[in-house]
XYZ file of C-alpha atoms in Angstrom:
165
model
C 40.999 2.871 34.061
C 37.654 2.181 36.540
C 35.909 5.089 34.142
C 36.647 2.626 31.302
C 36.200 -0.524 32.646
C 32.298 1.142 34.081
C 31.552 1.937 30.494
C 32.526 -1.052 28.775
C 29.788 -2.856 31.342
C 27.202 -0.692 30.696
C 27.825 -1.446 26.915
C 27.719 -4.974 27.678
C 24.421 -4.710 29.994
C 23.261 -2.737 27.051
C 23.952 -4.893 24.298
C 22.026 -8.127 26.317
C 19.319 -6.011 27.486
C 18.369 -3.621 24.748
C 17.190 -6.299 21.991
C 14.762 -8.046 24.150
C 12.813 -4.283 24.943
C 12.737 -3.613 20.905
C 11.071 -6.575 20.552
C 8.332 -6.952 23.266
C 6.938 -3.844 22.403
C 4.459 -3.439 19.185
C 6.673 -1.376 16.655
C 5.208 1.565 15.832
C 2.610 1.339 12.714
C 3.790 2.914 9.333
C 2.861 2.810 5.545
C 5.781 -0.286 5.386
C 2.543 -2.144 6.934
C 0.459 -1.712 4.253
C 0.874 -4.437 1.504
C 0.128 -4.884 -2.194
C 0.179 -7.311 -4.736
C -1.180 -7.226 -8.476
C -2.823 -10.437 -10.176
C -4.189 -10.381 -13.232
C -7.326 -12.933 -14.812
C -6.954 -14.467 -17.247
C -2.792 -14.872 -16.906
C -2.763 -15.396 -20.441
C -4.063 -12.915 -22.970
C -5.235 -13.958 -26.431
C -4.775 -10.758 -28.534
C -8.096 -9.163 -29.471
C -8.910 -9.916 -25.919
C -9.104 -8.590 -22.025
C -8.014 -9.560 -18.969
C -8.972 -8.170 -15.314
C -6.677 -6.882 -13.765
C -6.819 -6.684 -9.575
C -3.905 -4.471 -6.745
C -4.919 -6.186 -3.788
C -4.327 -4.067 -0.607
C -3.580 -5.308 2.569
C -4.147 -2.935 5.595
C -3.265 -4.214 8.852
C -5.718 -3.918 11.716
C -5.132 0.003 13.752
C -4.817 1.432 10.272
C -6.780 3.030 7.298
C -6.204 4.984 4.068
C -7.786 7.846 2.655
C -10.583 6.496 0.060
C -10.319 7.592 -3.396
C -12.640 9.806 -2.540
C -11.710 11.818 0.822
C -14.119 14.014 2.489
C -11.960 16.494 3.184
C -9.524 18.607 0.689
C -7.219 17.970 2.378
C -6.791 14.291 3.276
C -4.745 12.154 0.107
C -6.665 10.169 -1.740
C -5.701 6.803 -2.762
C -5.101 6.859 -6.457
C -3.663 4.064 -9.058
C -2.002 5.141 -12.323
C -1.374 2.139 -14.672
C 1.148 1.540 -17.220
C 0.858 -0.801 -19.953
C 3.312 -2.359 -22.122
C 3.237 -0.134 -25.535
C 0.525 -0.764 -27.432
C -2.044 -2.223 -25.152
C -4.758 -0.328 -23.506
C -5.726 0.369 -19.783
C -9.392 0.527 -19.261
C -10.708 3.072 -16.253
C -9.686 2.258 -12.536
C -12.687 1.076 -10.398
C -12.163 1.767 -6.612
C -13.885 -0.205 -3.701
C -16.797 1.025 -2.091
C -15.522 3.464 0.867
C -16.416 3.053 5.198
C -17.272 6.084 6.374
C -16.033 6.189 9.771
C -15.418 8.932 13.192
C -11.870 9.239 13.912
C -10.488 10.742 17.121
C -8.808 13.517 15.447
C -11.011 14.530 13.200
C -14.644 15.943 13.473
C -16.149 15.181 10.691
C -16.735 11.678 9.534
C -13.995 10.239 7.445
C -14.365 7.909 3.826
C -11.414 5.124 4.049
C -10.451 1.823 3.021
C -9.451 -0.869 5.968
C -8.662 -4.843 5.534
C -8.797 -6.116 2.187
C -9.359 -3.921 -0.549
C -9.392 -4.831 -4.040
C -9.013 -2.348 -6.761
C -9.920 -3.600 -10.660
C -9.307 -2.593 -14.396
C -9.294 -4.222 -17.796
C -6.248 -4.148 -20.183
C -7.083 -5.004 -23.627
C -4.612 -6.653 -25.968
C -5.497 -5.027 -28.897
C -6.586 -7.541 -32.192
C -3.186 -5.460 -34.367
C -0.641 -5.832 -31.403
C 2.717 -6.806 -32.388
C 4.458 -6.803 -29.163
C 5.299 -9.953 -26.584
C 4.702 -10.113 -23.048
C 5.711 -7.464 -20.474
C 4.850 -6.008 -17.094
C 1.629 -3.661 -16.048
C 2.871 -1.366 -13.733
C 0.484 0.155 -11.072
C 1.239 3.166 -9.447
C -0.399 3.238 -6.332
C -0.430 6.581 -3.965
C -1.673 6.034 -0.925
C -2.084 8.064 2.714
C -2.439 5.348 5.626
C -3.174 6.816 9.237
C -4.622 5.458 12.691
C -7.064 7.025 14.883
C -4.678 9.539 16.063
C -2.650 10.779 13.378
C -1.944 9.918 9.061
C 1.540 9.383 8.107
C 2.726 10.973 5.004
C 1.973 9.472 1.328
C 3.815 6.903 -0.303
C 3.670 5.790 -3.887
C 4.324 1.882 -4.345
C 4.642 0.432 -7.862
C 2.961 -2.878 -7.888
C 4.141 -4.920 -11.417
C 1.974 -7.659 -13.275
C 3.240 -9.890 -15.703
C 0.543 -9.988 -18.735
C 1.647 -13.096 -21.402
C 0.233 -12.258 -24.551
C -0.865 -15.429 -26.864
């Protein structure tokens, strides 16, 4: 039938013409943008010893998180809980030093992280640990927003091998 035929053609126009509009516009920004990675110094851990241990955190340019430190009560703030293997010990987590910055939507002056942002703490092997090597797991909650809105929080486990010697 013509009603048939019409809409098969418009599924065909569709399916050449859609793809190329998806991808010429910016996609929207979301937490997905936000990267991490863990690294730890030195790789190799003599037992008895410590190692530094760094989450890097990648924020794309048009985006911010919450510091771990918000002004407001009510903004997230970014927070990393570490795991060690059992038997090793986590040392306190030391944050980056905050921008304070004026938002759009906000009144008040906000305290965020943008760019690069490194956040540090030890792990000791301890001189009696009997165990091999295993995985540090960082737990990293974080609220990322742009100048007009923040997108709810995520938590994103960031692993780092530790090889005990």
């Amino acid at each position: 039938s013509m009603k048939r035929k019409l809409l098969s053609l418009l599924i065909l126009i569709l399916a050449v013409f859609v793809p190329t509009t998806i991808y010429s516009w910016p996609a929207p920004q979301s937490s997905d943008d936000v990267k991490t990675s863990g690294s730890l110094k030195p790789d190799k851990v003599r037992i008895g010893k410590s190692a530094q241990a760094t989450i890097l955190v990648e924020i794309p340019p048009g985006l911010h998180l919450q510091s771990s430190k918000p002004l407001d009560k009510f903004l997230v703030p970014t927070k990393l809980e570490v795991e060690t293997p059992a038997g090793m010990k986590a040392g306190s987590v030391l944050y980056p030093r905050a921008v304070i910055r004026q938002l759009k939507f906000s009144k008040s002056p906000v305290s965020v992280y943008e760019g690069k942002v490194l956040i540090h703490f030890n792990v000791t092997v301890p001189s009696n640990y009997s165990g091999g090597s295993g995985d540090i797991k960082g737990k990293l909650r974080f609220q990322a927003c742009n100048d007009d809105s923040c997108f709810p929080p995520v938590t994103r486990e960031v692993k780092i091998s530790i090889n005990v010697e």
